[in-house]
Each structure stands twice: as structure tokens, then as C-alpha cells.
Short mmCIF file of C-alpha atoms and ligand atoms in Angstrom, two decimals:
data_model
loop_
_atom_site.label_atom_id
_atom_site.label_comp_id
_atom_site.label_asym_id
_atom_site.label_seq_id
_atom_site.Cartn_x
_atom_site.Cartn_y
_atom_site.Cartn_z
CA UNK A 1 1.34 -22.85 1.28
CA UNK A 2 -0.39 -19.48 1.41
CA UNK A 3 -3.33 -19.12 3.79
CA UNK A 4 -6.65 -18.70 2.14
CA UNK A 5 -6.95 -14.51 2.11
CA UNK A 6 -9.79 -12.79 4.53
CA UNK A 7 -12.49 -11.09 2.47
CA UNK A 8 -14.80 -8.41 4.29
CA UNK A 9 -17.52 -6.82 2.50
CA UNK A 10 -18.76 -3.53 3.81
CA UNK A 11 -21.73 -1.72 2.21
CA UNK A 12 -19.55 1.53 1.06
CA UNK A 13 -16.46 2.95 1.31
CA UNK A 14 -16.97 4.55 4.83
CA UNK A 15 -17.44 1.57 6.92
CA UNK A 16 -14.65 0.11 4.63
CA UNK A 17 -12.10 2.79 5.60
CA UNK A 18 -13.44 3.02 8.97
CA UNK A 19 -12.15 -1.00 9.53
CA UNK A 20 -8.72 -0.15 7.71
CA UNK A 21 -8.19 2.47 10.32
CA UNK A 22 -9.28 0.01 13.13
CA UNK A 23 -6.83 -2.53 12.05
CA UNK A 24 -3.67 -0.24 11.96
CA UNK A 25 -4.84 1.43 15.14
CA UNK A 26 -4.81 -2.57 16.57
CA UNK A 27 -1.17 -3.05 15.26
CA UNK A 28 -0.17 0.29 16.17
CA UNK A 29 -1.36 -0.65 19.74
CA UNK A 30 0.00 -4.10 20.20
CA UNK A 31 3.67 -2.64 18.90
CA UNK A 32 3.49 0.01 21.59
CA UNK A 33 2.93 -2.98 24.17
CA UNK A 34 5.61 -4.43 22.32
CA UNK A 35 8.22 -1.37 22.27
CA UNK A 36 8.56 -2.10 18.85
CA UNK A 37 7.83 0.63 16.20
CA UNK A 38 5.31 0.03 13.47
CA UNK A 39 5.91 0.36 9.70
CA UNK A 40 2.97 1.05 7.28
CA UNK A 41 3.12 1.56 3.34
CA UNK A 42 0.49 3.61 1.85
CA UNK A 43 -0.54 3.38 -1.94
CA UNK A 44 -1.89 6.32 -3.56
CA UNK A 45 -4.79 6.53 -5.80
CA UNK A 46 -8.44 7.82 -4.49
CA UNK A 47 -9.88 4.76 -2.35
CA UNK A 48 -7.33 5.26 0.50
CA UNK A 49 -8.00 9.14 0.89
CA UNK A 50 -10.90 8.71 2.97
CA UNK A 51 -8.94 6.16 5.78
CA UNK A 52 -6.55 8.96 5.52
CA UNK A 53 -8.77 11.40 6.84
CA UNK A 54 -10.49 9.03 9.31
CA UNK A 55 -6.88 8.10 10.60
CA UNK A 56 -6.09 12.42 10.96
CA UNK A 57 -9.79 12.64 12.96
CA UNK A 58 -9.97 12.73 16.31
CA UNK A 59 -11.90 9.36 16.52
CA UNK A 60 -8.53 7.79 15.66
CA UNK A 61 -5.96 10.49 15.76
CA UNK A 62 -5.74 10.42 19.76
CA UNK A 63 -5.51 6.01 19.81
CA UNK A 64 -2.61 6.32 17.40
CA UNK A 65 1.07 6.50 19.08
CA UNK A 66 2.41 8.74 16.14
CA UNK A 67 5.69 8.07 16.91
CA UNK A 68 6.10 4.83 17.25
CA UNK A 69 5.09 4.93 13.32
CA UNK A 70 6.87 4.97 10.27
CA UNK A 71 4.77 5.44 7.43
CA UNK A 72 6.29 4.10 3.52
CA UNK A 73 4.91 4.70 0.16
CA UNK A 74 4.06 1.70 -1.72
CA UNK A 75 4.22 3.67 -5.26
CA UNK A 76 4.47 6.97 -6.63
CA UNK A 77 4.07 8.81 -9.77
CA UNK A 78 7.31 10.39 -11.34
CA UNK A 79 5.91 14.08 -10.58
CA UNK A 80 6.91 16.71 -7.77
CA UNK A 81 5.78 16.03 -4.40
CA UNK A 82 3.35 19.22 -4.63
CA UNK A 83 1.83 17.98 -8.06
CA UNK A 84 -2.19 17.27 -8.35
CA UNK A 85 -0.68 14.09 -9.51
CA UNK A 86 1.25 13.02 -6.62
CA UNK A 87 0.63 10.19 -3.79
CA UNK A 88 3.01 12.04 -1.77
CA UNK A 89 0.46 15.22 -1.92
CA UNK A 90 -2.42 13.70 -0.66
CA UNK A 91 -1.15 11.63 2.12
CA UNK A 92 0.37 15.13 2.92
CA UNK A 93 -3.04 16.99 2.83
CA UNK A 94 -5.69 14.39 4.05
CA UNK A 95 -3.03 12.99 7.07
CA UNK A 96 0.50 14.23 7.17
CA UNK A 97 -0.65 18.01 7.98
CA UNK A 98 -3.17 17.05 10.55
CA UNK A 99 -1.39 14.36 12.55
CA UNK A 100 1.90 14.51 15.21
CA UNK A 101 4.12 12.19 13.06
CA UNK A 102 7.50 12.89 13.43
CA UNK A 103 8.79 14.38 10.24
CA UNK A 104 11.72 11.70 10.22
CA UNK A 105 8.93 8.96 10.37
CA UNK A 106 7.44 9.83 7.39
CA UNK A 107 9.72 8.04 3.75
CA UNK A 108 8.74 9.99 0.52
CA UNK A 109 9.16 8.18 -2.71
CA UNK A 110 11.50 11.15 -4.25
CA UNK A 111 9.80 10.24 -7.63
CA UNK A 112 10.69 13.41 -9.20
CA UNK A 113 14.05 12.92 -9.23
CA UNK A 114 15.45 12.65 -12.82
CA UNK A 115 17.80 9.66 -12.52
CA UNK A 116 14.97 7.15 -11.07
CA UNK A 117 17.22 4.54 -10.77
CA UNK A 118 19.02 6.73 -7.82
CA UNK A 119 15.49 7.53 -6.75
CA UNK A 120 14.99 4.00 -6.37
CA UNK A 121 18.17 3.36 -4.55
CA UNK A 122 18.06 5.90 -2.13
CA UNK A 123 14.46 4.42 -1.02
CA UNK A 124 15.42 0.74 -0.90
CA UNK A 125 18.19 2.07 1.39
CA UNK A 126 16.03 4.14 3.35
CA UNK A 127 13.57 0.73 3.90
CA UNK A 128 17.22 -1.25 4.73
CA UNK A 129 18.23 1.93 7.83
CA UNK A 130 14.55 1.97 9.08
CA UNK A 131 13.17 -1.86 9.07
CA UNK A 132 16.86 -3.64 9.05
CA UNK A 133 16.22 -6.71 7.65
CA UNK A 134 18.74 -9.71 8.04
CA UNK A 135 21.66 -10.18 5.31
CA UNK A 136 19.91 -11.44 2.31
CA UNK A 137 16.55 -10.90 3.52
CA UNK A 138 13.61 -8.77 2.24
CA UNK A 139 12.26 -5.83 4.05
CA UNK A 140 9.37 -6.71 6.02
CA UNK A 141 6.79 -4.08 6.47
CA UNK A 142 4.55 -4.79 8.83
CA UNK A 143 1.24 -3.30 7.20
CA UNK A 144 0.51 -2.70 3.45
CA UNK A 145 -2.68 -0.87 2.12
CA UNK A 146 -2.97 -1.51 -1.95
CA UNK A 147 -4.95 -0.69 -3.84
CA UNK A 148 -6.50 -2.29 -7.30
CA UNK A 149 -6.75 -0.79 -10.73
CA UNK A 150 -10.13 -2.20 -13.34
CA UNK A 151 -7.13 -3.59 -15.15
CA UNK A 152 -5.95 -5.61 -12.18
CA UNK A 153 -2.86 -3.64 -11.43
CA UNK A 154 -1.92 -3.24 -8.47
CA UNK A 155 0.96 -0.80 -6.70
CA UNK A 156 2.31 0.64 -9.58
CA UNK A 157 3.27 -3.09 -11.14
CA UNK A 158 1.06 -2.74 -14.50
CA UNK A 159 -0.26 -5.93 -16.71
CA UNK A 160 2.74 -6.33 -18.99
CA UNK A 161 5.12 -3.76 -17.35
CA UNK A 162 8.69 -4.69 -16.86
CA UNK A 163 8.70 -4.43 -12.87
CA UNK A 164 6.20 -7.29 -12.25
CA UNK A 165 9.58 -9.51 -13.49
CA UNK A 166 11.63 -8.23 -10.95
CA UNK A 167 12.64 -10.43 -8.62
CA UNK A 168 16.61 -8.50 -6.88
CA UNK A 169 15.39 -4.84 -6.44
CA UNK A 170 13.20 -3.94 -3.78
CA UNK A 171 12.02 -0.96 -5.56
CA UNK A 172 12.28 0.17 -9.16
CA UNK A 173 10.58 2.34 -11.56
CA UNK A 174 8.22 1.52 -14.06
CA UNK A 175 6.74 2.51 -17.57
CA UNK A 176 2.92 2.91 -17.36
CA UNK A 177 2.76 2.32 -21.06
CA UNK A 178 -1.09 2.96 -20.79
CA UNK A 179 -0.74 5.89 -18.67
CA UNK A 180 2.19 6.96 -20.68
CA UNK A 181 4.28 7.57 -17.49
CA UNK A 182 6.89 6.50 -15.28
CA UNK A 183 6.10 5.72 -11.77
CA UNK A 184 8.55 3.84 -8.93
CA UNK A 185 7.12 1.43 -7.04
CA UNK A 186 7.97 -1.31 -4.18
CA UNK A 187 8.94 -4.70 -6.33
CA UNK A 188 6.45 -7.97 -5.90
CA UNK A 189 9.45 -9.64 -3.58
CA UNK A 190 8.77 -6.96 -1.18
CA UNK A 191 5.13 -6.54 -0.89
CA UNK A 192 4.99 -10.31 -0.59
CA UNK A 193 7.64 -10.02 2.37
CA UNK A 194 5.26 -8.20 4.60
CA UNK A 195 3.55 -9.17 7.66
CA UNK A 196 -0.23 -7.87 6.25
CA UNK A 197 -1.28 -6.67 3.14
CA UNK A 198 -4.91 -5.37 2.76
CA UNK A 199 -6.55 -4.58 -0.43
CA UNK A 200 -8.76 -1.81 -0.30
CA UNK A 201 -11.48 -1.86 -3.45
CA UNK A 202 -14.40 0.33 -4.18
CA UNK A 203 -16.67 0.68 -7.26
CA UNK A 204 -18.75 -1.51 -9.27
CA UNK A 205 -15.78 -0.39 -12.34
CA UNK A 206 -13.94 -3.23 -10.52
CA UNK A 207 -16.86 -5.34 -9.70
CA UNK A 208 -15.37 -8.03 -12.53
CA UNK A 209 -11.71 -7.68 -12.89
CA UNK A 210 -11.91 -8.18 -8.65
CA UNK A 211 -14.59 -11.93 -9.81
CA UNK A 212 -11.80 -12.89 -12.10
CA UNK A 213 -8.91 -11.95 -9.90
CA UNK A 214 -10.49 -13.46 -6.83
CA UNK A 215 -12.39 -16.31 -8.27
CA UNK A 216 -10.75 -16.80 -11.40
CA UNK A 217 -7.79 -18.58 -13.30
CA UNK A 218 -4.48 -17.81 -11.03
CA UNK A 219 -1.75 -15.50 -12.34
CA UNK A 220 -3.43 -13.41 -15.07
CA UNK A 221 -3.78 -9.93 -13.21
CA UNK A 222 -1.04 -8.15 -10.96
CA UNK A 223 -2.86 -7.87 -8.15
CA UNK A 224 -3.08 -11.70 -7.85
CA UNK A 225 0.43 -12.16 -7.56
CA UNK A 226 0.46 -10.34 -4.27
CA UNK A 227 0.78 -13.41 -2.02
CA UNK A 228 2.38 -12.55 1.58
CA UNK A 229 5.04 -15.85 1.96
CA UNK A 230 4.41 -15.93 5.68
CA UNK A 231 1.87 -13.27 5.94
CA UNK A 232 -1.59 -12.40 6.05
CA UNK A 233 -3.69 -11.06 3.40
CA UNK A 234 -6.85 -9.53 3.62
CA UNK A 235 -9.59 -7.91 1.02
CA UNK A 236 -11.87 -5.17 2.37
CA UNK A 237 -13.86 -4.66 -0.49
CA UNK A 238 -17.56 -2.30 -0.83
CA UNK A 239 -20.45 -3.68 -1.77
CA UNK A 240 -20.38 -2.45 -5.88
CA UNK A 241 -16.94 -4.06 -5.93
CA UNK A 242 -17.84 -7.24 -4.60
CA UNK A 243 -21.22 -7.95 -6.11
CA UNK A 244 -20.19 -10.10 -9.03
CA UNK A 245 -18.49 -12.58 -6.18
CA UNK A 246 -19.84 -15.85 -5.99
CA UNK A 247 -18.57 -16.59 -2.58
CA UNK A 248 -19.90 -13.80 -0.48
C1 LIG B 301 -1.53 4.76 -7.66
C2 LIG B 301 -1.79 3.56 -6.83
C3 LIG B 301 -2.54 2.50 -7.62
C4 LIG B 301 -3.95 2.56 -7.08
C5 LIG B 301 -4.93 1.95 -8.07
C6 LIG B 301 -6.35 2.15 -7.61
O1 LIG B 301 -0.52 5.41 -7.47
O2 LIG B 301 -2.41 5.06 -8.45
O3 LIG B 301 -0.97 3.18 -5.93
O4 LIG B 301 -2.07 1.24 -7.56
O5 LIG B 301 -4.02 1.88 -5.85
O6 LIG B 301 -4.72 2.59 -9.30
O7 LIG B 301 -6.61 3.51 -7.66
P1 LIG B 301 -7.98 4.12 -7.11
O8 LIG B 301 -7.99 3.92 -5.65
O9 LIG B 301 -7.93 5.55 -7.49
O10 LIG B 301 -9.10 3.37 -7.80
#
């Protein structure tokens, strides 16, 4: 049975990154204690630039055992890695360049590749070498920032896209038929393997997909199927996204 998820409201997107960053520096700490390397997938998209930066800033930067960390990508756009489009770009210029993470720690999504079923391979192989899960067993990352579109999507598994069926692949690409695009993403399976997932949402243009997806009717937006088996999941939400909430 799936624990009920923890919902913060902050009142805007600074304080909201501000407590992302706190809770990966926490993890990051209590793996160090542990010996134990920690392993983080980033989404893309604008909300997470700003924990990002926070994360490269001193304030943080210094707390953060860089290489005890191996940072993922949750999802990326089928675009070179130095596109305006890309994830992979501005993780790159709001962390990457700023921070000492070994270069080896750091898993791009090689999107751009023309055969994305290889793409997809290659990275589901690269999650097997670096987090070694048992025979038959799912990847388990142990922190996930996502993100949420105003149509409820979430990673990049779109209302009505193919990949939000997949239930063998642990990453795959997808047709954005709204976006007109193809993007690879991590599958449901493993985003729901991990040990935390935390929604990051901002903006009163998600104020009532976020009522209906939180409060509403189960299983009618992406983002609602993201239900860690034996994990915790958490919503850090701003104020504009959350004021249509009934429960606050
Ligand atoms: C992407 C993301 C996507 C994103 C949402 C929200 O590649 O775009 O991973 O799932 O999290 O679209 O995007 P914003 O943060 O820009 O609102």
C-alpha cells in the first residue's frame, strides 16, 4: 500500500528550491556516513534550474561530497547536448560547470543519437554498471526530482504517449505528439523503483491540473502514476501552484 505522499507548500520558487537542495544535501550526507555513493536523476524543464544553481553556490556547493555522487537524467529531448533545447545543457551551465563532480559521475541521456533505441540501451546499461541492481530487479535511484507539465505529464511520459505502457524497458523514447518531437525518457517501472521521488511545481498554469491530479479521480494524468512501490514521495509545490488545493 503506498504511503500517503508529503506535500510542502513554500511561498515561491526560491524557498522551494532552497528545501530541494537541503534534502539531497541530507542524503548526500547520510551516504557519506554510510560509504555508499548517492544517485540522483534530474528532469529538465525550467522549475529545477534554480536548485541547480543553489546546489553550484557556495551555500551548498562546499556540504556536498561531489564524488560520492552520481547524477542521472530522468528525460531528455532528442537534440544535441549543446542545443537551447537540451536538459543536458542546462544542468551543464547552471551546475555541471561550477561544481567538482567527477566527469565519470555525471550519465548524459545521448538523445541525439539517431538510432534512439541504441540511445536507450546504452543508458539502461549505464544505470545497470553504476546502481547494480539484483537479477530481475529495477534500478533503484536513490533521489528523483520531476517535474509536472499543465497537461499532467510528467518525465517525458506524455497523456496518451506510447511509453506510459511500458512496463520491460527501463528507458525508451517517446513521441511528444503535441510537441511534435521525440524525447527518451526513464520508463514508469523505474521511477516508481526509487527510494524518493520529489515533485517540484511552480505556477498558478498548474494550479488545477496539480487539484485534479492531487485531489482528484486516480489514474487520469501521468504524473499520478508515479507511485514509489517501497519509496517515498514528496510534493514541494509554490504557493500559485498549490492554491486551488483543498487540503493545504
Ligand atoms: C522536460 C521535463 C518535463 C518537465 C515538465 C515541467 O524535459 O521538459 O523533464 O517533464 O519537468 O515539462 O517543465 P517546467 O519545469 O518547464 O514547467
Amino acid at each position: 500500500m503506498t504511503q500517503s505522499p508529503e506535500i510542502r507548500i513554500f511561498d515561491g520558487l526560491e524557498p522551494l528550491s532552497w528545501a530541494a537542495a537541503t534534502r539531497l544535501e541530507e542524503q548526500a550526507r547520510v551516504k557519506a556516513i554510510e560509504k555508499k555513493p548517492l544517485s540522483v536523476a534530474l528532469s529538465g524543464g525550467s522549475t529545477p534550474k534554480l536548485l541547480f544553481q543553489l546546489l553550484a553556490s557556495p551555500t551548498f556547493q562546499g556540504h556536498v561530497r561531489w564524488s560520492n555522487l552520481h547524477l542521472f537524467q530522468v528525460d531528455e529531448r532528442c537534440v544535441p547536448p549543446d542545443d537551447p533545447q537540451s536538459n543536458f545543457r542546462i544542468i551543464r551551465e547552471a551546475l555541471l560547470e561550477s561544481v567538482p563532480l567527477p566527469k565519470e559521475n555525471f550519465h548524459r541521456m545521448a538523445a541525439e543519437r539517431p538510432d534512439r533505441e541504441q540511445a536507450a540501451r546504452e543508458y539502461a546499461e549505464e544505470l545497470a554498471r553504476v546502481l547494480r541492481p539484483a537479477p530481475e530487479e529495477w534500478p533503484r535511484l536513490d533521489l528523483v526530482f520531476l517535474g509536472m507539465g499543465p497537461d499532467g505529464h510528467t518525465a517525458s511520459l506524455f497523456p496518451g504517449s506510447q511509453a506510459l505502457e511500458e512496463r520491460t524497458a527501463w528507458v525508451t523514447p517517446n513521441f511528444a505528439a503535441k510537441l511534435d518531437s521525440f524525447r527518451l525518457t526513464l520508463t514508469l517501472p523505474v521511477l516508481n523503483a526509487a527510494a524518493h521521488v520529489i515533485f517540484l511545481v511552480a505556477g498558478a498554469d498548474k494550479a488545477e491540473t496539480l487539484r485534479q491530479v492531487l485531489e482528484g479521480p486516480e489514474g487520469h494524468f501521468p504524473a499520478q502514476l508515479i507511485q514509489p512501490a517501497n519509496g517515498k514521495l514528496s510534493w514541494f509545490l509554490d504557493e500559485s501552484a498549490a492554491h486551488l488545493l483543498k487540503k493545504k
